[in-house]
């Protein structure tokens, strides 16, 4: 792990102890302040050679030009500053800096940067920058800068701090107009306009040392810069606080109200506003926390870190936006929503914050019209969800990516056209959510319709194969994106089968309860066809070696020679520097878990022996060039009790954003991997699942984990779970509510208020 | 002077001897490589904390959004690179750098940056970067990077160099699409599209040490990055050359032809391509050079520097674009064309490269329709030229600028609406050009029409004042922009009078020679009105103190208290930090020469005593917040023989871009000041003018200038002029051509081939 974890009381910090510019982009993502409404990269206030400032507001998407893609707009920056002391400009890349520390408190989300500078004058100063994104009021960003003298004094200090809307998304600007204004000689206001919305940043600053120097404001292009003058006596210090209100114009909080609020914050002061934020954070952690006895501090930190970001990427109070592949921490994947959300991220929320899980599914309902349009466009029925979604529900996948090394042209991205499994993944997530929550309202309003429309798509997507005497699904991309244009991808076919089976199973009930819906969707006419599809869809079967073929041709391809070169490369997708995409497609090489994902979603489908065989077979052909890969492998192995192999993968998964490789996470953390960490721990090691109305627990804790405490919420009841090597406890949050069926291994129980179970840990190895 | 001038043989270099980041932006402008087709800021190849890369192609304008202004697009960057050596990234802001030198050869335009780095490994290397913008083929940019070992060796070196179209104009992107492509595994091509044109950058690189490593190319957003691997033995070196072809799509050179050309350059090599460029430079310098015996090297350098940039800002072969206020060296003033071009820059070309002077005037003819439209829009007749022009001839002045310190709102910019004198300035320039060149073709095609249309505008612009029994011109801004909405600005009224008088004088001739034009412009109907305007336009007169009132109210306003604070400030327009624009307008304070400009344009209008009085009166009220100010004052004083005062202003004028103030020239050099340097020297100190068909010389060389040699071209004849304290020589380039009338002081001569004149230098002081 690149960052040093440090614990103080209940909180864990990740600490970067050296100034290492090559880790700048990564650390900006990893230490980002995110509250679900917005995320700000942890770029230090000082200008930096290697950094890339970024503020992203959930759902604030824009497509700048017809030939560009829709992306989360990089908003105005309000945290950057410049510091000039007696004629010298200060900063990590300018000034002798004997000490540097950037500290991220996982539990509070507060960022602290401490820098010691030796000035040319001989003076030594310490600059401490603190900041957070409030969860108490998610429009609020707060920054505090403290300059302390260690030797010498400052006669003429100047801090330049403003709001800068010159930020772009890698050279693409989005605002068609930027209004800049100063109010009451102290509030600065910058508002950037899109065609249909605007992003407003209002800020007020104060120095808290009693120096009443009046700031001088300068209008820049797309921004305002304030100059704050100060002096510091020997051993003295100067403090500067900045309160920033960020909102989309469509949020409609009037400017006067924002000013009033900022004034209140200002009089309350940094610590007081931070406390309010911490209180809300604490209440969330009460539910989210996973406490593990015996785990190393690194492990605890990595798990908590994942949960910080999971909570930070969730738009808590609405379903207008969903969770992006990089959360709100960077430009990567343009802020788009993938299957990652349903299969990797949603489980955490489904089990811990089910209301928010519902938001994510409601978001997909908002996109249903877009999905229908996409299906129509391709000549299919029902709803075909976009591979990458933004705000409209339309397909947002870019058309071109890396260069073809032979032709020199950008390679076509086929995922938006051929990667269809997302439409079954969403259905899987809907049913998981419903099974656990009994949220019939959601199902009636949105869930059934989405399931039926997905089923209609899949049935229209298949074609009849005379030779096989079966429906087949041709020319798709499965989860493994190094395999394109294949027929009968196992993952896709099984998921499609699941989706249509579910729809068939539901028709009677829904026809009774929601006849209008069924009439509108013409379920009556479709049902028979669906049943025939369920009966006759070709489902790849285990071959003689007990391997489930990834698709019709995969097993006949040659292996990639020298795969270890790419498995160990610090650069993702380096294989495309030696081979064109087409060449890669023609080999037995995987970017990420594909068949293994299927084994995770349907753990009962194959025997542990078969699972192991398949995991080992496919893993040896997998480069893990996707962050979705290690967690899937870890979970699959944990589920069959292969704890050692599972642990090996889990170790990789835990540090996907935290490891020593500076080339990862530069454009944002890996959201799916964060969710994958949670599912590994809870589904994998705790062996938790929910099926047939019962909570299942089959704990297979890693040997050194002597006790694990966590919380889930099932059918409205919060349950605290404690697992030890041979016993476990369940305790409900309060006595009310329906009793819950619980199954531990083969033993069945009823949980009313609490339960203590002894169990035999399945330690036998699968051979 | 901040830069150290160094002479070697006939060439002078300006040298920045220390790495001083606060001078980065300034030096990038000052040392920019400009060939008239394009200009590239002299940002070093390494990433820099303080720099701002820029490449500007003449006439390549775009308005990104309705609420933004049209501006010269900041094109893709091809000079930036990153250097990684055995795991360490190198650069001035990253690496211990005991030695740094940036050297700009004024005469060749070549830029050389030398850096010595001490690596963490203990190795020491020297990196030398050279580059130029060819004038032999102005589409060509060439860069050479040499890495030499001083101690140690390099096992794994990597130079990252590509084409990056992520550049913006201060956060505003212009390309709606960027195509990126690699050809033949070595040419990289990036093309950025506007709605109607595109900018294409094609590059090919080679390492010239025989190491044949194949570059690896990566597609970035809006760019391509090449990775070039190398190793260096002890005492060895590695060289890298890059040949870059830049063109607007509308230039239509086919890609294959570009590739062929770059291949030829590549095989010829850096020095050979540089030689071809130097040959063309030398031929231009033969005409442009001003050689001064007795001048300090600083003075020689400053004068040559001005001429380098004058030549570098001129679009040599077409009239589609003109010269911008910052040339091609930065974003300042958006690449717009002001009156600066006609009154400050054109004289140099008119006297040295008259064909190019004509291009500048033709450019205004292209804008005539726009000027007519502007006149119509404001309810006037004829043509009203825009205060700021770009490609279309429309008004391009931004609507808002600095904040009003009281209201916090951006202040309205009135120049585009009320600064009208440019329409007379252009007429003045046309007549100057014609007087000297006899270019009747130009006059028939364009000149007369522009003069008549300008006259029609001015007559319609004036209103009748019953009290004064005269035409008056109300509510204008004169050249001094700290005075807005005034009546009868002296400069404006006299220039309008000049313009209409000239039109009246020409009508008979043109009616005879070009009856269709006169018919179309309805000159017959207008002439009488014009004559009445000439007769009855109110022209401000000297008051009792012999001061020409700048306008009707100026002399009655109060003076700005503490003006010295702003006259000595390193920050331009700092007065607007203490006063709102309206408050400034209400005081006797000037941004720049106004009435003094008038005295320059009509040197015979007032006695030397009156000129001196007025210069001293107005100068004491002038902050010189415009770079057009010092040169105007210097020229006025030189013309009346006030050499000492003139010299004082000239010293300021010479270093406007070269002085120790890092806050100047950040967004580009001051083009008008470059022209002003030339007019000070030639019109002021050499006392050269051309009037009534005769070349006038009234030399008043500064005392320490013992001899001055320069060249002018009059009526098609090149003339070498040598001036000494009491004698001068004139020699025509060749024997052919009409004899020329020459007047030195009061003596009249006829120049056939050569002439030697003794004269008495007017040393008597004006009192």
CSV table of C-alpha atoms in Angstrom, one decimal, chain A residues 199-465:
chain,number,residue,atom,x,y,z
A,199,UNK,CA,-23.3,25.8,-12.1
A,200,UNK,CA,-23.0,28.4,-9.5
A,201,UNK,CA,-20.1,28.8,-7.1
A,202,UNK,CA,-20.4,31.5,-4.4
A,203,UNK,CA,-17.6,32.0,-1.9
A,204,UNK,CA,-16.8,34.2,1.0
A,205,UNK,CA,-13.5,34.3,2.8
A,206,UNK,CA,-12.3,35.6,6.1
A,207,UNK,CA,-9.0,35.9,7.8
A,208,UNK,CA,-9.5,34.9,11.4
A,209,UNK,CA,-6.6,36.8,13.0
A,210,UNK,CA,-8.4,40.1,13.3
A,211,UNK,CA,-6.4,41.7,10.5
A,212,UNK,CA,-9.1,43.6,8.6
A,213,UNK,CA,-7.4,44.1,5.3
A,214,UNK,CA,-9.9,44.6,2.5
A,215,UNK,CA,-9.4,42.1,-0.2
A,216,UNK,CA,-8.8,43.4,-3.7
A,217,UNK,CA,-10.7,41.5,-6.4
A,218,UNK,CA,-9.7,41.2,-10.0
A,219,UNK,CA,-11.9,40.0,-12.8
A,220,UNK,CA,-10.2,37.3,-14.8
A,221,UNK,CA,-11.5,35.5,-17.8
A,222,UNK,CA,-14.0,33.1,-16.4
A,223,UNK,CA,-13.2,33.9,-12.8
A,224,UNK,CA,-12.5,36.2,-10.0
A,225,UNK,CA,-9.3,36.4,-8.1
A,226,UNK,CA,-9.1,37.9,-4.6
A,227,UNK,CA,-5.9,39.2,-3.1
A,228,UNK,CA,-5.7,39.0,0.7
A,229,UNK,CA,-2.8,40.8,2.3
A,230,UNK,CA,-1.4,39.9,5.7
A,231,UNK,CA,1.6,40.2,7.9
A,232,UNK,CA,2.9,37.8,10.6
A,233,UNK,CA,5.0,38.6,13.5
A,234,UNK,CA,7.7,36.2,14.7
A,235,UNK,CA,6.1,33.0,16.1
A,236,UNK,CA,2.8,34.3,14.9
A,237,UNK,CA,0.3,32.8,12.5
A,238,UNK,CA,-2.3,33.9,10.0
A,239,UNK,CA,-5.5,32.0,9.3
A,240,UNK,CA,-7.7,32.1,6.3
A,241,UNK,CA,-11.1,30.4,5.9
A,242,UNK,CA,-13.2,30.0,2.8
A,243,UNK,CA,-16.8,28.9,2.7
A,244,UNK,CA,-18.1,27.9,-0.7
A,245,UNK,CA,-21.6,27.2,-1.8
A,246,UNK,CA,-22.0,25.1,-4.9
A,247,UNK,CA,-25.3,24.5,-6.7
A,248,UNK,CA,-26.8,23.6,-10.0
A,249,UNK,CA,-29.1,26.5,-11.0
A,250,UNK,CA,-31.8,23.9,-11.2
A,251,UNK,CA,-31.5,23.3,-7.5
A,252,UNK,CA,-33.0,26.8,-7.1
A,253,UNK,CA,-31.7,28.0,-3.7
A,254,UNK,CA,-31.8,31.8,-4.0
A,255,UNK,CA,-28.6,33.6,-3.9
A,256,UNK,CA,-29.6,35.6,-0.8
A,257,UNK,CA,-30.3,32.4,1.1
A,258,UNK,CA,-26.9,31.1,0.0
A,259,UNK,CA,-25.2,34.3,1.3
A,260,UNK,CA,-27.1,34.0,4.5
A,261,UNK,CA,-26.0,30.5,5.0
A,262,UNK,CA,-22.4,31.2,4.2
A,263,UNK,CA,-22.5,34.1,6.7
A,264,UNK,CA,-23.7,31.7,9.4
A,265,UNK,CA,-21.0,29.3,8.6
A,266,UNK,CA,-18.4,32.1,8.7
A,267,UNK,CA,-19.5,33.2,12.1
A,268,UNK,CA,-19.6,29.7,13.4
A,269,UNK,CA,-16.1,29.0,12.1
A,270,UNK,CA,-14.4,26.0,10.6
A,271,UNK,CA,-14.4,23.7,13.6
A,272,UNK,CA,-18.0,24.2,14.3
A,273,UNK,CA,-19.1,23.6,10.7
A,274,UNK,CA,-16.8,20.6,10.6
A,275,UNK,CA,-18.5,19.2,13.7
A,276,UNK,CA,-21.9,19.3,12.1
A,277,UNK,CA,-20.5,17.5,9.1
A,278,UNK,CA,-18.9,14.9,11.3
A,279,UNK,CA,-22.1,14.2,13.1
A,280,UNK,CA,-23.8,13.2,9.9
A,281,UNK,CA,-20.8,11.2,8.8
A,282,UNK,CA,-20.8,9.3,12.1
A,283,UNK,CA,-24.5,8.4,11.8
A,284,UNK,CA,-23.7,6.9,8.4
A,285,UNK,CA,-20.6,5.0,9.6
A,286,UNK,CA,-22.7,3.5,12.4
A,287,UNK,CA,-24.4,1.5,9.6
A,288,UNK,CA,-21.6,1.2,7.1
A,289,UNK,CA,-18.7,0.3,9.4
A,290,UNK,CA,-17.2,-3.2,9.2
A,291,UNK,CA,-15.0,-3.9,12.2
A,292,UNK,CA,-12.6,-6.7,12.0
A,293,UNK,CA,-10.5,-8.1,14.9
A,294,UNK,CA,-7.2,-9.5,13.7
A,295,UNK,CA,-7.2,-7.6,10.5
A,296,UNK,CA,-4.1,-5.5,9.9
A,297,UNK,CA,-4.5,-1.7,10.0
A,298,UNK,CA,-3.9,-1.8,6.2
A,299,UNK,CA,-6.8,-4.1,5.7
A,300,UNK,CA,-9.1,-2.1,7.9
A,301,UNK,CA,-8.1,1.0,6.2
A,302,UNK,CA,-8.6,-0.4,2.7
A,303,UNK,CA,-12.1,-1.7,3.6
A,304,UNK,CA,-13.1,1.6,5.3
A,305,UNK,CA,-11.7,3.5,2.4
A,306,UNK,CA,-13.9,1.6,0.0
A,307,UNK,CA,-16.9,2.5,2.1
A,308,UNK,CA,-16.0,6.2,2.3
A,309,UNK,CA,-16.0,6.4,-1.4
A,310,UNK,CA,-19.1,4.3,-1.8
A,311,UNK,CA,-20.9,6.7,0.4
A,312,UNK,CA,-19.2,9.6,-1.3
A,313,UNK,CA,-20.3,8.6,-4.8
A,314,UNK,CA,-24.0,8.1,-3.9
A,315,UNK,CA,-26.4,10.9,-4.8
A,316,UNK,CA,-28.3,10.5,-1.5
A,317,UNK,CA,-31.5,12.3,-2.0
A,318,UNK,CA,-32.5,11.8,-5.6
A,319,UNK,CA,-32.6,9.5,-8.5
A,320,UNK,CA,-31.7,12.0,-11.2
A,321,UNK,CA,-28.2,10.7,-11.3
A,322,UNK,CA,-26.5,7.5,-10.5
A,323,UNK,CA,-23.0,6.3,-9.6
A,324,UNK,CA,-20.3,6.8,-12.2
A,325,UNK,CA,-17.4,4.4,-12.8
A,326,UNK,CA,-15.1,6.8,-11.1
A,327,UNK,CA,-17.6,8.2,-8.6
A,328,UNK,CA,-17.1,11.9,-8.4
A,329,UNK,CA,-13.3,11.8,-8.3
A,330,UNK,CA,-12.1,12.4,-11.8
A,331,UNK,CA,-12.8,12.6,-15.5
A,332,UNK,CA,-12.3,8.9,-16.2
A,333,UNK,CA,-15.1,7.3,-18.2
A,334,UNK,CA,-16.7,10.8,-18.4
A,335,UNK,CA,-18.8,10.2,-15.3
A,336,UNK,CA,-20.8,7.6,-17.1
A,337,UNK,CA,-22.8,4.8,-15.5
A,338,UNK,CA,-22.0,1.2,-16.4
A,339,UNK,CA,-23.2,-2.2,-15.2
A,340,UNK,CA,-20.7,-1.6,-12.4
A,341,UNK,CA,-23.4,0.3,-10.6
A,342,UNK,CA,-25.9,-2.6,-10.5
A,343,UNK,CA,-23.6,-5.5,-9.9
A,344,UNK,CA,-20.7,-4.1,-7.9
A,345,UNK,CA,-21.9,-0.9,-6.1
A,346,UNK,CA,-25.6,-1.5,-5.5
A,347,UNK,CA,-25.2,-4.5,-3.2
A,348,UNK,CA,-23.6,-2.4,-0.5
A,349,UNK,CA,-26.5,0.1,-0.6
A,350,UNK,CA,-29.1,-2.7,-0.9
A,351,UNK,CA,-27.8,-4.2,2.3
A,352,UNK,CA,-26.9,-1.1,4.2
A,353,UNK,CA,-28.8,1.9,2.8
A,354,UNK,CA,-31.7,0.3,0.9
A,355,UNK,CA,-33.4,3.7,0.2
A,356,UNK,CA,-30.4,4.8,-1.8
A,357,UNK,CA,-30.3,1.4,-3.6
A,358,UNK,CA,-33.8,2.2,-4.7
A,359,UNK,CA,-32.6,5.6,-6.1
A,360,UNK,CA,-30.1,3.8,-8.3
A,361,UNK,CA,-32.8,1.6,-9.7
A,362,UNK,CA,-35.2,4.5,-10.1
A,363,UNK,CA,-32.4,6.2,-12.1
A,364,UNK,CA,-32.6,3.3,-14.5
A,365,UNK,CA,-36.4,3.7,-14.8
A,366,UNK,CA,-35.8,7.3,-15.8
A,367,UNK,CA,-33.6,5.9,-18.6
A,368,UNK,CA,-36.2,3.4,-19.7
A,369,UNK,CA,-37.4,5.6,-22.6
A,370,UNK,CA,-33.8,5.9,-23.8
A,371,UNK,CA,-33.4,2.2,-23.6
A,372,UNK,CA,-36.6,1.6,-25.6
A,373,UNK,CA,-35.3,4.0,-28.2
A,374,UNK,CA,-32.0,2.2,-28.4
A,375,UNK,CA,-33.8,-1.1,-28.8
A,376,UNK,CA,-35.9,0.4,-31.6
A,377,UNK,CA,-32.8,1.9,-33.2
A,378,UNK,CA,-31.2,-1.6,-33.4
A,379,UNK,CA,-34.4,-3.3,-34.5
A,380,UNK,CA,-35.2,-5.0,-31.2
A,381,UNK,CA,-38.2,-4.9,-29.0
A,382,UNK,CA,-38.5,-3.8,-25.4
A,383,UNK,CA,-35.7,-1.9,-23.7
A,384,UNK,CA,-32.0,-2.2,-24.5
A,385,UNK,CA,-30.1,-0.3,-21.8
A,386,UNK,CA,-27.1,1.8,-22.9
A,387,UNK,CA,-23.7,0.4,-22.2
A,388,UNK,CA,-22.7,3.8,-20.8
A,389,UNK,CA,-25.4,6.1,-19.5
A,390,UNK,CA,-25.4,9.8,-18.4
A,391,UNK,CA,-28.4,11.9,-17.8
A,392,UNK,CA,-30.8,11.1,-20.6
A,393,UNK,CA,-30.8,7.3,-20.8
A,394,UNK,CA,-29.2,7.5,-24.3
A,395,UNK,CA,-26.2,5.5,-25.3
A,396,UNK,CA,-23.1,7.5,-24.4
A,397,UNK,CA,-20.3,5.2,-25.2
A,398,UNK,CA,-17.6,7.0,-27.2
A,399,UNK,CA,-17.1,5.7,-30.7
A,400,UNK,CA,-13.3,5.5,-30.7
A,401,UNK,CA,-10.5,4.7,-28.3
A,402,UNK,CA,-6.9,3.6,-28.5
A,403,UNK,CA,-4.9,3.7,-31.7
A,404,UNK,CA,-4.6,0.6,-33.8
A,405,UNK,CA,-0.9,0.0,-33.8
A,406,UNK,CA,-0.9,-1.1,-37.4
A,407,UNK,CA,-3.1,1.3,-39.2
A,408,UNK,CA,-2.5,4.3,-36.9
A,409,UNK,CA,-6.3,5.0,-36.7
A,410,UNK,CA,-8.3,5.1,-33.5
A,411,UNK,CA,-10.0,1.8,-32.9
A,412,UNK,CA,-13.7,1.6,-32.9
A,413,UNK,CA,-15.3,1.0,-29.5
A,414,UNK,CA,-17.8,-1.8,-29.9
A,415,UNK,CA,-19.2,-1.9,-26.3
A,416,UNK,CA,-21.9,0.7,-27.0
A,417,UNK,CA,-23.1,-1.4,-29.9
A,418,UNK,CA,-22.5,-5.0,-28.8
A,419,UNK,CA,-22.1,-5.2,-25.1
A,420,UNK,CA,-25.7,-6.1,-24.1
A,421,UNK,CA,-25.5,-7.9,-20.8
A,422,UNK,CA,-26.2,-4.7,-18.9
A,423,UNK,CA,-29.9,-5.1,-19.7
A,424,UNK,CA,-30.0,-8.4,-17.9
A,425,UNK,CA,-27.7,-7.1,-15.1
A,426,UNK,CA,-30.2,-4.4,-14.2
A,427,UNK,CA,-32.9,-7.0,-14.0
A,428,UNK,CA,-30.8,-9.1,-11.7
A,429,UNK,CA,-30.2,-6.0,-9.5
A,430,UNK,CA,-33.9,-5.2,-9.4
A,431,UNK,CA,-34.8,-8.7,-8.2
A,432,UNK,CA,-32.1,-8.7,-5.6
A,433,UNK,CA,-33.3,-5.4,-4.3
A,434,UNK,CA,-36.9,-6.6,-4.2
A,435,UNK,CA,-36.1,-9.9,-2.6
A,436,UNK,CA,-34.5,-8.2,0.3
A,437,UNK,CA,-36.7,-5.2,0.7
A,438,UNK,CA,-40.2,-6.4,-0.3
A,439,UNK,CA,-40.5,-2.9,-1.9
A,440,UNK,CA,-43.7,-3.6,-3.7
A,441,UNK,CA,-44.3,0.0,-4.4
A,442,UNK,CA,-41.1,0.2,-6.4
A,443,UNK,CA,-41.9,-2.9,-8.3
A,444,UNK,CA,-45.3,-1.7,-9.2
A,445,UNK,CA,-44.1,1.7,-10.2
A,446,UNK,CA,-41.0,0.8,-12.0
A,447,UNK,CA,-39.6,-2.7,-11.4
A,448,UNK,CA,-42.0,-4.9,-13.3
A,449,UNK,CA,-42.0,-2.7,-16.3
A,450,UNK,CA,-38.2,-2.7,-16.5
A,451,UNK,CA,-38.1,-6.5,-16.1
A,452,UNK,CA,-40.7,-7.1,-18.8
A,453,UNK,CA,-39.2,-4.6,-21.2
A,454,UNK,CA,-35.8,-6.2,-20.7
A,455,UNK,CA,-37.3,-9.7,-21.3
A,456,UNK,CA,-38.9,-8.4,-24.5
A,457,UNK,CA,-35.5,-7.2,-25.6
A,458,UNK,CA,-33.7,-10.4,-25.0
A,459,UNK,CA,-36.3,-12.5,-26.8
A,460,UNK,CA,-36.1,-10.2,-29.8
A,461,UNK,CA,-32.3,-10.3,-29.6
A,462,UNK,CA,-32.0,-14.0,-30.0
A,463,UNK,CA,-32.1,-15.8,-33.4
A,464,UNK,CA,-33.1,-19.4,-34.1
A,465,UNK,CA,-30.3,-21.8,-34.9
